Coordinates of C-alpha atoms and ligand atoms in Angstrom, one line a residue:
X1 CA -49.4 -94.7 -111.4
X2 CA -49.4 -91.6 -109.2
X3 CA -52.7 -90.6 -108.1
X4 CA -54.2 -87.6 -106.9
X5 CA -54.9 -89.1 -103.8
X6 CA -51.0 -90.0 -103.3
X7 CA -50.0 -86.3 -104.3
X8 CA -52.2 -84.7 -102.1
X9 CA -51.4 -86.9 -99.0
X10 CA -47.6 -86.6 -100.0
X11 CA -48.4 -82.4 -100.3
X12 CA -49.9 -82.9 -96.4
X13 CA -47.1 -84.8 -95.3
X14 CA -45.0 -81.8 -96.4
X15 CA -43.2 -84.2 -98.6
X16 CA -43.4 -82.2 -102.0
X17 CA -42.0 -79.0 -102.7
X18 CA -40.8 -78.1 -99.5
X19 CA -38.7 -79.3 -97.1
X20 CA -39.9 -80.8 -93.5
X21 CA -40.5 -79.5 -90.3
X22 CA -37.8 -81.5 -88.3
X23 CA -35.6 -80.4 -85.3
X24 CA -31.9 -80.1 -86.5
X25 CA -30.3 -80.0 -83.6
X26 CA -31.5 -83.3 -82.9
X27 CA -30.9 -85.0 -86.3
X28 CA -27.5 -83.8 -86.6
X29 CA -26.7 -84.4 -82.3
X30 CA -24.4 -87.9 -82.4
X31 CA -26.7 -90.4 -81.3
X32 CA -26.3 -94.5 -81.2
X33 CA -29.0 -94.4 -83.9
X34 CA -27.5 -91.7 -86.2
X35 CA -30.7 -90.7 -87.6
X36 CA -33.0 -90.3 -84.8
X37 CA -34.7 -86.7 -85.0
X38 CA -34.0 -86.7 -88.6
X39 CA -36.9 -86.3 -91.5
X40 CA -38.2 -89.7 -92.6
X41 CA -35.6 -91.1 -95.5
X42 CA -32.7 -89.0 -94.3
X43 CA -30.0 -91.1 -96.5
X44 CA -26.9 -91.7 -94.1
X45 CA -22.9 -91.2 -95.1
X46 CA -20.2 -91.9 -93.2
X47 CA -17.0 -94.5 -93.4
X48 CA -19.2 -97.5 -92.6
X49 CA -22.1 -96.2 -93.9
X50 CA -24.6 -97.7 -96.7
X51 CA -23.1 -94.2 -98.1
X52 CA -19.1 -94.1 -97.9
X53 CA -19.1 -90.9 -100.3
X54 CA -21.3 -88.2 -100.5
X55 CA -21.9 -88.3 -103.9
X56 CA -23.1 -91.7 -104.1
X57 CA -25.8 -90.6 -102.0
X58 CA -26.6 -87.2 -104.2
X59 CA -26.2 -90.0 -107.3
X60 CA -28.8 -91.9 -105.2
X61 CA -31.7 -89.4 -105.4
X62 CA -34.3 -89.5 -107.9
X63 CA -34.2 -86.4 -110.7
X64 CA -37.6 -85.4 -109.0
X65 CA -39.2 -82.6 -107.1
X66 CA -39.4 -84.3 -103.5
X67 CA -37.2 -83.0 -100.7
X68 CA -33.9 -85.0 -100.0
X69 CA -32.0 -85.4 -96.7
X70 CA -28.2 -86.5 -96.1
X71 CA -26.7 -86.7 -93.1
X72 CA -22.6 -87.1 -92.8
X73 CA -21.1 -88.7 -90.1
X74 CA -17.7 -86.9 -89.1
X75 CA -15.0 -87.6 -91.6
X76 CA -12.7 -85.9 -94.5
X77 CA -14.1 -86.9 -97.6
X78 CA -12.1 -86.5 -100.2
X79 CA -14.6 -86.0 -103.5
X80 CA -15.9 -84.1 -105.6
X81 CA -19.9 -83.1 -105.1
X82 CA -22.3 -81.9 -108.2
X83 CA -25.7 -81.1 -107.6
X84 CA -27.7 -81.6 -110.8
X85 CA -31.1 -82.0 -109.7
X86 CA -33.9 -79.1 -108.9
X87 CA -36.1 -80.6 -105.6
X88 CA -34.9 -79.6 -102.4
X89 CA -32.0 -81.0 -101.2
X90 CA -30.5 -80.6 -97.2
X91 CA -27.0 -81.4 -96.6
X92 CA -26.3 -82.0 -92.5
X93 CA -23.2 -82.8 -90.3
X94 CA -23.4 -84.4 -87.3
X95 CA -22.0 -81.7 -84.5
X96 CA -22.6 -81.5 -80.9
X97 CA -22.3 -77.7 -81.7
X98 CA -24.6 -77.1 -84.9
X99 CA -24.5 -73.4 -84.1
X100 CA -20.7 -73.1 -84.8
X101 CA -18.6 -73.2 -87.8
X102 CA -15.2 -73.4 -86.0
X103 CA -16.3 -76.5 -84.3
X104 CA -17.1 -78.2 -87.7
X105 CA -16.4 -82.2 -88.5
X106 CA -16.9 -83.1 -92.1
X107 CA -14.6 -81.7 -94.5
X108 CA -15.3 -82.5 -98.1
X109 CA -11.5 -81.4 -99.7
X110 CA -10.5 -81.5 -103.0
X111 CA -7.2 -80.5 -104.6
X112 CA -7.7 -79.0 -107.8
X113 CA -6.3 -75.5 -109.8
X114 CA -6.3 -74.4 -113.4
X115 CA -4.7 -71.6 -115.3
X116 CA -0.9 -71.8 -114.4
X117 CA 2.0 -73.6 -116.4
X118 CA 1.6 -76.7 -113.9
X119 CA -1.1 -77.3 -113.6
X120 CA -2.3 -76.7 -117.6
X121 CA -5.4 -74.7 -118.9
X122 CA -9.2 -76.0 -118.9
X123 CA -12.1 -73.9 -117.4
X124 CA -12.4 -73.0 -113.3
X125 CA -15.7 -75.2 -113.3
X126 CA -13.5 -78.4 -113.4
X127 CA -11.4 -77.5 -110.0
X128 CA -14.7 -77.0 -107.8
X129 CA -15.0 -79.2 -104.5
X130 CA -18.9 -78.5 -104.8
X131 CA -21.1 -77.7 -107.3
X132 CA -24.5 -77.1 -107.4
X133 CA -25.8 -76.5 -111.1
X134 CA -28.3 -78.2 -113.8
X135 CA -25.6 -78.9 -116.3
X136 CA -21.8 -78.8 -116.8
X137 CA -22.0 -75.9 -119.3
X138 CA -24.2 -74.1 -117.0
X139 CA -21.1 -73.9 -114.4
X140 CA -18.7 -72.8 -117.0
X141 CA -16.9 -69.4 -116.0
X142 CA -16.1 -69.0 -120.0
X143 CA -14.0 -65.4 -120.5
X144 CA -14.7 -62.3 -121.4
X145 CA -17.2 -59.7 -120.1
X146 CA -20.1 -61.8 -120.2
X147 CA -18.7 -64.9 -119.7
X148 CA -19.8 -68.6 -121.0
X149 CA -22.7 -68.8 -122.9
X150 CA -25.2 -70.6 -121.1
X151 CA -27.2 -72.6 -124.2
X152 CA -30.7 -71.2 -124.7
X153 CA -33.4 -73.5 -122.7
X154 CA -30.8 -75.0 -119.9
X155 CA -33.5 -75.0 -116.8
X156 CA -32.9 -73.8 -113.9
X157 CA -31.4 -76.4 -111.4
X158 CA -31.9 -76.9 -107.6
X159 CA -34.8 -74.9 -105.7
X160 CA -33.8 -75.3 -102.7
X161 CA -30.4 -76.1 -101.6
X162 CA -28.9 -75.9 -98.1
X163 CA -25.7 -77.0 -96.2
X164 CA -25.2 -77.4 -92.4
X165 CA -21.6 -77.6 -90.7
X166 CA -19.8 -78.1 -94.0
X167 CA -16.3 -77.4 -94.7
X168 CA -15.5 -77.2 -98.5
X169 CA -11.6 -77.3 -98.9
X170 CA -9.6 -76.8 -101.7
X171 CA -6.1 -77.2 -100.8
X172 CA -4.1 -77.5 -104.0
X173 CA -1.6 -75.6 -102.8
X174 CA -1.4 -73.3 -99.6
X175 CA -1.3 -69.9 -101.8
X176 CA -2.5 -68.3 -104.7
X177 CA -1.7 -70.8 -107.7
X178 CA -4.6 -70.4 -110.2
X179 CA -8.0 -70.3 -109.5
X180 CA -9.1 -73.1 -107.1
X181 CA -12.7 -73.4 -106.4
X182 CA -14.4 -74.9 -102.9
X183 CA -17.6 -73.6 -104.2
X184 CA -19.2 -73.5 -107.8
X185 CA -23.4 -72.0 -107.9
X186 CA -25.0 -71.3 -111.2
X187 CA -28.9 -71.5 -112.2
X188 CA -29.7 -72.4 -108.4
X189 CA -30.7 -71.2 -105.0
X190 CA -28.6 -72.4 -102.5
X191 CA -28.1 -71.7 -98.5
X192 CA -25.3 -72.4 -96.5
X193 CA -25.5 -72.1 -92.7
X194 CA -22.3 -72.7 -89.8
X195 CA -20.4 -73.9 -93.5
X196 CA -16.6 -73.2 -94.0
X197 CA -15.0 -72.4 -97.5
X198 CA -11.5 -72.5 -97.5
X199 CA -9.3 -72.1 -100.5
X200 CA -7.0 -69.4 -101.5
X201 CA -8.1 -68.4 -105.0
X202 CA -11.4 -67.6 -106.4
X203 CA -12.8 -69.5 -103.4
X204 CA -16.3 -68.6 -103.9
X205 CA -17.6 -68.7 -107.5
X206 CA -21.5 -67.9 -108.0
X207 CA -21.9 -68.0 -111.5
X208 CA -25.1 -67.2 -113.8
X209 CA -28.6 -66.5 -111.9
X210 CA -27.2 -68.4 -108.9
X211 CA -28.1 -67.5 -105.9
X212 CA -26.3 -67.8 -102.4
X213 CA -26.9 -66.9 -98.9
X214 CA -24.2 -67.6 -96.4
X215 CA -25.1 -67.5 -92.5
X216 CA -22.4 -67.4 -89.6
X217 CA -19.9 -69.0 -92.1
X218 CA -16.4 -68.9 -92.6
X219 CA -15.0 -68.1 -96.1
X220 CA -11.1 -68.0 -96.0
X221 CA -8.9 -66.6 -99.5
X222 CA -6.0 -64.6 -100.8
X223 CA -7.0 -63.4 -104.2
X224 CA -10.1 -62.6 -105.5
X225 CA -12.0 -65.3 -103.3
X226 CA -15.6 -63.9 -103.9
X227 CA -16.1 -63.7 -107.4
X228 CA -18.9 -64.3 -110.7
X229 CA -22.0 -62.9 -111.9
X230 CA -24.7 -63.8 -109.7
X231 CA -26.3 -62.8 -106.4
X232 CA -24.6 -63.5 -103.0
X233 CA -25.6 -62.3 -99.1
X234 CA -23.2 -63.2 -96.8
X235 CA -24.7 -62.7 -93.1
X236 CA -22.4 -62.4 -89.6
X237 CA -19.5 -64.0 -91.3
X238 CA -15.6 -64.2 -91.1
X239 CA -13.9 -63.3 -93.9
X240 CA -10.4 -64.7 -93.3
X241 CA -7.5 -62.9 -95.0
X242 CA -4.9 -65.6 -95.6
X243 CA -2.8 -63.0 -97.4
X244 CA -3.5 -60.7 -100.3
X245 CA -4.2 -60.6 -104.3
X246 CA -6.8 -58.9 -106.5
X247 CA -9.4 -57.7 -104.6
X248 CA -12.0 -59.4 -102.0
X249 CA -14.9 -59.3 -104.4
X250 CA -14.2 -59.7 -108.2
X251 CA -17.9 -59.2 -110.0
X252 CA -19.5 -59.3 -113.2
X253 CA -22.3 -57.4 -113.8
X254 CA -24.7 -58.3 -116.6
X255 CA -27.1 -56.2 -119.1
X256 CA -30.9 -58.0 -118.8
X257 CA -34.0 -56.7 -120.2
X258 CA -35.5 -56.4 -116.5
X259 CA -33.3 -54.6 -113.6
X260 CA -31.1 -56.6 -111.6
X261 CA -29.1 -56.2 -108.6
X262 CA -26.7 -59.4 -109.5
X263 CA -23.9 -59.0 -106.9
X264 CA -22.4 -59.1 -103.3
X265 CA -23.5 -58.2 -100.5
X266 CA -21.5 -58.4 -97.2
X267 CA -23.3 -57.7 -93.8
X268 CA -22.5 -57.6 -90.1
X269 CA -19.5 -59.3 -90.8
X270 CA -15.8 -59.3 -90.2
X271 CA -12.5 -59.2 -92.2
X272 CA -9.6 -60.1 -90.6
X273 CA -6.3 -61.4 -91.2
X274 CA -6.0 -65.3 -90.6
X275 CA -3.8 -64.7 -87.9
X276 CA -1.0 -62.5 -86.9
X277 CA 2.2 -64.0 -88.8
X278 CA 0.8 -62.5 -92.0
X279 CA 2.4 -59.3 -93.0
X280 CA -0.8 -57.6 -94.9
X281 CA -1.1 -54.6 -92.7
X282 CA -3.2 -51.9 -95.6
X283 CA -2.3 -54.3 -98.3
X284 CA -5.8 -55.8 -99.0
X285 CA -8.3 -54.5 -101.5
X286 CA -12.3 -54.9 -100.5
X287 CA -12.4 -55.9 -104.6
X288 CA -12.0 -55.0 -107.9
X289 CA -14.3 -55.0 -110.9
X290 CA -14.2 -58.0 -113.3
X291 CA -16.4 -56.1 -115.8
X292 CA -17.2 -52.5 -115.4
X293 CA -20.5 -53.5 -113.7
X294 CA -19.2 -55.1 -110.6
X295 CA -21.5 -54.4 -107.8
X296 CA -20.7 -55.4 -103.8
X297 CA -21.4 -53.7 -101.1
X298 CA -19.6 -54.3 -97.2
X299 CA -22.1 -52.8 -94.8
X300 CA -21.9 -52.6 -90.9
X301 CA -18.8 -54.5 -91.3
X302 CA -15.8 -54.5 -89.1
X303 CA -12.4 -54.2 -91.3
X304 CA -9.3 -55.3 -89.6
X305 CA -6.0 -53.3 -90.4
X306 CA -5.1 -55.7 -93.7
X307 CA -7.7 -53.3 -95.6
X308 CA -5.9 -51.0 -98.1
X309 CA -6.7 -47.0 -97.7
X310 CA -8.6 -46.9 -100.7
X311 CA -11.2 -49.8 -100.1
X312 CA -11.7 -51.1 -103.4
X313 CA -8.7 -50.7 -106.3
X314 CA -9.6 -50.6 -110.3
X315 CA -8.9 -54.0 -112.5
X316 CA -5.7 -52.8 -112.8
X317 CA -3.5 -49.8 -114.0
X318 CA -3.9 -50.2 -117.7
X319 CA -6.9 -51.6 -118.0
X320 CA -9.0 -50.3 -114.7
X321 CA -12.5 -51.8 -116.0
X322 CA -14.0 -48.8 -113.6
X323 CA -16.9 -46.2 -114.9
X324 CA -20.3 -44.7 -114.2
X325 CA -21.8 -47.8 -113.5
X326 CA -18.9 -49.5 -111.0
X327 CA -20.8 -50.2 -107.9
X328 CA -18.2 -51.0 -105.7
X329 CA -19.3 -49.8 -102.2
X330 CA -19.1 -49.9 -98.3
X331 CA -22.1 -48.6 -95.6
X332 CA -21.4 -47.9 -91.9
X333 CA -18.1 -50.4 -91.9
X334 CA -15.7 -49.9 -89.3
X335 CA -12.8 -50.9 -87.5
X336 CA -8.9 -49.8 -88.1
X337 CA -9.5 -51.1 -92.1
X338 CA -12.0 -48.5 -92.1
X339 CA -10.0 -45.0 -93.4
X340 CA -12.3 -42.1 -94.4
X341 CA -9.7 -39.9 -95.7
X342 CA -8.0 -42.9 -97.3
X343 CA -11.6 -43.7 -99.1
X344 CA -12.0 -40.3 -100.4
X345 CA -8.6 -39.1 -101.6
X346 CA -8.6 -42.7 -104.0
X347 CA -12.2 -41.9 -105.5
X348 CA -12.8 -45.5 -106.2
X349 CA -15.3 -46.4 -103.3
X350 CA -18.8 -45.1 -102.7
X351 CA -19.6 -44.1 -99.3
X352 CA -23.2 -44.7 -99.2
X353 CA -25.8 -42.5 -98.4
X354 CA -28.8 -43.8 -96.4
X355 CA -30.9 -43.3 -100.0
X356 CA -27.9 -45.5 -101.8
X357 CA -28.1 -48.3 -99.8
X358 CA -31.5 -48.5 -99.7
X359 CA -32.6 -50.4 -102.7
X360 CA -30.2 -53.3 -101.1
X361 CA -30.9 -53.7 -98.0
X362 CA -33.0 -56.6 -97.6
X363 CA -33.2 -60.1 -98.8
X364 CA -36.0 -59.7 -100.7
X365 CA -34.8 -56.4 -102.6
X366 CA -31.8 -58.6 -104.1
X367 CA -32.4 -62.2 -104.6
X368 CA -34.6 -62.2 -107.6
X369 CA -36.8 -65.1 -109.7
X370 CA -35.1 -66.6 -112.5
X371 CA -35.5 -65.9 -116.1
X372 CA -38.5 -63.0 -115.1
X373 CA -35.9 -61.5 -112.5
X374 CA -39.4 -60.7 -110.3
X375 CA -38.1 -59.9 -106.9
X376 CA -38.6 -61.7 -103.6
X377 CA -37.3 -65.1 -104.2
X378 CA -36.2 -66.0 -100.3
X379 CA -38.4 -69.0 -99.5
X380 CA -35.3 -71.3 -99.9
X381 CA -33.5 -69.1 -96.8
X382 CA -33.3 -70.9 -93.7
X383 CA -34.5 -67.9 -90.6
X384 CA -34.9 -70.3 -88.5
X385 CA -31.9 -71.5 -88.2
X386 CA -30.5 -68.0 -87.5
X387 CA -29.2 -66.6 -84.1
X388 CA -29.2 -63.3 -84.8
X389 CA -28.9 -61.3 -88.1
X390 CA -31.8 -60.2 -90.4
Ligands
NAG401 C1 -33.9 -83.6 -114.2 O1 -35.2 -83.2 -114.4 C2 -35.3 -81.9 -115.0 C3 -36.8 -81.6 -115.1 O2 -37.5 -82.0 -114.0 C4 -34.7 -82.0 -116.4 O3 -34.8 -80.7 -117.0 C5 -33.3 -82.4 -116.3 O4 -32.7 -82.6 -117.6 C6 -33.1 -83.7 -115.5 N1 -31.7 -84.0 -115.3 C7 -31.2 -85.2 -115.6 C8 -29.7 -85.3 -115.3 O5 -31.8 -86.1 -116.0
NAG402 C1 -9.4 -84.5 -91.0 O1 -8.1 -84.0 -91.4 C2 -7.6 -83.1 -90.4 C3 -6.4 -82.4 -91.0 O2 -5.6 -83.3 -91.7 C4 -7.4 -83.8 -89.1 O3 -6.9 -82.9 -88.2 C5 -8.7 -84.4 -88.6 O4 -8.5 -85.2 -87.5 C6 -9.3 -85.3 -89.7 N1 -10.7 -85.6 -89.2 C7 -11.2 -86.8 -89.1 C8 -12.5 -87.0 -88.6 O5 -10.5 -87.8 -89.5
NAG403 C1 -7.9 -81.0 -112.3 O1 -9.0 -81.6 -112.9 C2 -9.0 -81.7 -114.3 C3 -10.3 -82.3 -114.8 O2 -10.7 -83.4 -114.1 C4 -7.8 -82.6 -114.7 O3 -7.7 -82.7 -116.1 C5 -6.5 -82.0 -114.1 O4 -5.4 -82.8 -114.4 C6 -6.6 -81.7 -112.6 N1 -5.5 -80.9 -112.3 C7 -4.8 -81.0 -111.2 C8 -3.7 -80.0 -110.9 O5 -5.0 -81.9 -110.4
NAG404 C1 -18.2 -83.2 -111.0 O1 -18.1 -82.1 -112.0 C2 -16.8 -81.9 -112.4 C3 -16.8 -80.7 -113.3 O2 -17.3 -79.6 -112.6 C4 -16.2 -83.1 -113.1 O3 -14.9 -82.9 -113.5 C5 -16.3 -84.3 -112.1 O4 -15.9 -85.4 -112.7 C6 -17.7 -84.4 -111.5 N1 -17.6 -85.4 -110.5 C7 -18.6 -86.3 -110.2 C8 -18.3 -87.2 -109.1 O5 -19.6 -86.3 -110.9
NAG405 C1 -21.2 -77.8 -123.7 O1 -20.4 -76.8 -124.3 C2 -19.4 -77.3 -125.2 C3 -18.5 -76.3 -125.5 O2 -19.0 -75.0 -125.3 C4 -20.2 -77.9 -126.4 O3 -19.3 -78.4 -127.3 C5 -21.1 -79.0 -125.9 O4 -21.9 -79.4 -127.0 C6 -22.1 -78.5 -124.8 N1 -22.8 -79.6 -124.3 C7 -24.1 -79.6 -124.1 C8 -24.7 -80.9 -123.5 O5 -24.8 -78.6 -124.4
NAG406 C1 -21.8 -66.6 -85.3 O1 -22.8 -66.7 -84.3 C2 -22.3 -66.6 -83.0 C3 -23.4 -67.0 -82.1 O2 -24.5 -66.2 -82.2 C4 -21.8 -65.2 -82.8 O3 -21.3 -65.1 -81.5 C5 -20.7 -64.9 -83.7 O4 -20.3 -63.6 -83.6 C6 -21.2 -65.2 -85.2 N1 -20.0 -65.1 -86.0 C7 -19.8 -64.1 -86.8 C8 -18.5 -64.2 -87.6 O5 -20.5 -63.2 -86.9
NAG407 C1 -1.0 -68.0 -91.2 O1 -1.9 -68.1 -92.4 C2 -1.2 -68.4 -93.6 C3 -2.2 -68.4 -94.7 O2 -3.2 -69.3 -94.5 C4 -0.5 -69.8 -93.5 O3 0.2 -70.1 -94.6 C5 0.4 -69.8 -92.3 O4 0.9 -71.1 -92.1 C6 -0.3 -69.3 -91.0 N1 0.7 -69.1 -90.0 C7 0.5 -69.5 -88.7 C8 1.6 -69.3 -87.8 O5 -0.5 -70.1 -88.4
NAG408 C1 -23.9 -53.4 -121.1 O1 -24.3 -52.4 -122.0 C2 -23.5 -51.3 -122.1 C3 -24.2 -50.3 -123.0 O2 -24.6 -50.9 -124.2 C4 -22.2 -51.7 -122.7 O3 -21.3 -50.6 -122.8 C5 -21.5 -52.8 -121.8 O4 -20.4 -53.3 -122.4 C6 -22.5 -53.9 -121.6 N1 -21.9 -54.8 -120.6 C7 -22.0 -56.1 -120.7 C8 -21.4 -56.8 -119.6 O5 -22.5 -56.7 -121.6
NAG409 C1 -24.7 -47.9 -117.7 O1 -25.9 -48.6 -117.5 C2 -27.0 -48.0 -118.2 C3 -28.3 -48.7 -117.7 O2 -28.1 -50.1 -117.9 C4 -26.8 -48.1 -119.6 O3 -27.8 -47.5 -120.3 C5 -25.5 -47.4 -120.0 O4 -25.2 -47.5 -121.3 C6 -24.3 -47.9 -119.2 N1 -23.1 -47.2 -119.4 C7 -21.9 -47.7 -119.7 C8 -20.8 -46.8 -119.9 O5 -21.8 -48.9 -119.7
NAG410 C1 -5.7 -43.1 -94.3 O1 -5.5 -42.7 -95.7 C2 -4.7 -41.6 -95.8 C3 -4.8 -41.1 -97.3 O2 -4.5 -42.1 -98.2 C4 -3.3 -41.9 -95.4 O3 -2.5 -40.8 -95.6 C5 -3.3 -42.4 -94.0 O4 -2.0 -42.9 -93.6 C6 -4.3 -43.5 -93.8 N1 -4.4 -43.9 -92.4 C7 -4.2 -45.1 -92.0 C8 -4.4 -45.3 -90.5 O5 -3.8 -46.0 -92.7
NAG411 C1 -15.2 -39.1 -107.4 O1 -15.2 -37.7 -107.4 C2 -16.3 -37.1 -108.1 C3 -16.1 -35.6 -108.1 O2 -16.0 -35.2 -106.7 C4 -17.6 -37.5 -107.5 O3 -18.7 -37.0 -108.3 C5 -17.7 -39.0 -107.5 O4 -18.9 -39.5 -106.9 C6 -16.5 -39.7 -106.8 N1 -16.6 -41.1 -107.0 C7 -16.5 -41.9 -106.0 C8 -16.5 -43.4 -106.3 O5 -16.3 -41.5 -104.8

């Protein structure tokens, strides 16, 4: 029987609700004992582990409210990882450098497409390397403007999510060959710091009231490698150009009884070609709309020359999805991607104002409460573990 007692000492422990103060540098520094520094319970994975995969350990957990802890011993796992259940849960890779993405040493890969004559037809949600969502249905893309239905009453699923030093690979093939998904986020809140998301086709896929923040991350695509419904903040990131298809961002916006601001939001960050081999020079699109209320938004960004003159580009020529409430948008970027005569003479990007950009510019005026859609919901973001950025 739980007692009050037990819940209150658990509740001063720190144990329930939110996660631990701990020092992650020191849990996730390789040490003889692998654990030292960690939070009490931190379940280990690794090769020789008591954990060999990582979703044994997720399977592990109990569908409760308490915070969970894994930490991953350097490796490639090759698996696929779903996150069902709502309490916190803290995914950590041992690094000497846990301030650095490019120094990473767990990759979680899977090899998985959809949508092309080889590889057959079933929905993107079966292709993703991670997903963190309640249910199956919940993660279902589904077609159309609005998408899959997600079935009346599905609860919302993690709380509290958060990756450290993670690559998430999807290497099917090494170009476009249907979507293939390193990263799947509906009904949840989820944080990713020093991560990696590599793919080359609909990379990134935040579906339905997910919520994503990405910190000092590395999210590599081709076509359309940023796309869905929900809310993501990508913060002093490299968007990696590994050739070009569709648009950057590829969003769905979606009619609620409450105002929303579902959509993407790219700051102090840079676009650049992969490397120098590629010939993309003005070739690459910031995005295109999905459903006529696509909303993203680059701002203070530095654009490398693979940027196309117009910034964004409509659906496409006979069916341009593109009208009065299109919000596909850039503040302040700059760099050689960044053409102001290019921008206006196309009339499909909006150079925004000071008063514009406003209403986005912070955290809190973007990432908003489930089902009420009551603004403010940043607890689950990570500041500490921030360098520099907001
Ligand atoms: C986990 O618990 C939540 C409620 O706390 C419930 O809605 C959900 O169905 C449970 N999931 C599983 C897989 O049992
Ligand atoms: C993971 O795979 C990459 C590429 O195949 C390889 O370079 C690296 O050494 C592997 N890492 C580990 C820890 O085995
Ligand atoms: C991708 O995963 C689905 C569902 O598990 C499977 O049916 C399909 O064969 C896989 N496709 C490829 C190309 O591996
Ligand atoms: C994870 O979910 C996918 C569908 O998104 C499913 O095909 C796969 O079997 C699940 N894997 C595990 C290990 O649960
Ligand atoms: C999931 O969706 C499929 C097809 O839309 C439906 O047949 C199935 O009953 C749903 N499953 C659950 C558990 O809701
Ligand atoms: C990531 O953080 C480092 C250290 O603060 C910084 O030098 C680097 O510019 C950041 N990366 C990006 C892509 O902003
Ligand atoms: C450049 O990047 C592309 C796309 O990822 C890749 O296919 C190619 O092998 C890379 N070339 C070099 C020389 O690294
Ligand atoms: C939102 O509502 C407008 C006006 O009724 C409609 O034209 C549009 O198709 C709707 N969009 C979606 C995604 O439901
Ligand atoms: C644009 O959005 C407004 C507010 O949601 C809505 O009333 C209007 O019908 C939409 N217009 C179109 C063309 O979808
Ligand atoms: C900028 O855009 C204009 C108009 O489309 C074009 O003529 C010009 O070549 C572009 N400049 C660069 C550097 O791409
Ligand atoms: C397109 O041009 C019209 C007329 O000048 C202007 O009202 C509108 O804001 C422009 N749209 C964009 C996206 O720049």
């Amino acid at each position: 029987m739980v007692t009050t007692k037990f819940v209150l000492s658990l509740l001063s422990l720190g144990l329930l609700g939110t996660t631990q103060a701990y020092s992650r540098g020191e849990c996730q520094y390789p040490t003889q004992n692998p654990l030292q520094g960690c939070p009490q319970g931190t379940l280990l994975v690794g090769p020789k582990a008591e954990f060999t995969s990582i979703q044994s350990a997720v399977l592990s957990i109990p569908n409760n409210t308490v915070p969970y802890y894994i930490l991953i011993l350097p490796g490639n796992y090759t698996e696929q990882v779903n996150v069902t259940r709502p309490g916190p849960l803290t995914l950590l890779a041992q690094t000497k450098f846990p301030d650095d993405n490019t120094k990473n040493t767990v990759n979680v890969i899977w090899h998985n497409a959809t949508g092309t004559a080889s590889t057959g037809s079933y929905d993107n949600a079966y292709t993703s390397t991670l997903t963190v969502a309640p249910t199956f249905n919940s993660s279902l893309t589904g077609s159309g403007p609005t998408g899959n239905h997600v079935p009346d009453g599905t609860p919302f699923g993690n709380t509290d999510f958060r990756a450290y030093n993670l690559n998430f690979v999807n290497d099917y093939l090494p170009y476009s060959a249907g979507p293939s998904l390193a990263l799947s986020v509906s009904y949840a809140n989820t944080g990713f710091y020093y991560c990696g998301f590599y793919s080359y086709q609909d990379t990134v896929y935040i579906g339905k009231l997910g919520n994503v923040y990405m910190y000092n991350s590395t999210i590599a695509g081709q076509t359309d490698f940023l796309y869905g419904f929900g809310t993501l903040w990508i913060q002093s990131s490299l968007l990696s150009l590994r050739g070009c298809g569709g648009g950057i961002t590829a969003w769905k916006g979606t009619n609620t009884s409450f105002p929303n601001a579902y959509g993407a939001y790219i700051h102090d960050s840079s676009v650049k070609a992969a490397n120098s081999s590629l010939s993309i020079v003005g070739k690459c699109a910031l995005g295109r709309p999905w459903n006529a209320a696509h909303r993203s938004i680059f701002a203070n960004t530095y654009l490398d020359d693979s940027i196309e003159s117009s910034g964004y580009i409509k659906w496409s020529a006979t069916d341009p999805r593109f009208g009065v409430n299109t919000t596909m948008a850039e503040y302040k970027d700059f760099g050689p991607g960044w053409n102001a005569t290019g921008r206006a003479a196309a009339n499909i990007t909006i150079v925004m104002t000071d008063a514009q950009y406003a209403p986005y510019s912070t955290l809190e005026k973007v990432f908003q409460f489930p089902f009420s859609g009551k603004f403010g919901n940043t607890k689950w973001i990570d500041r500490k573990s921030q360098v520099h950025g907001n």
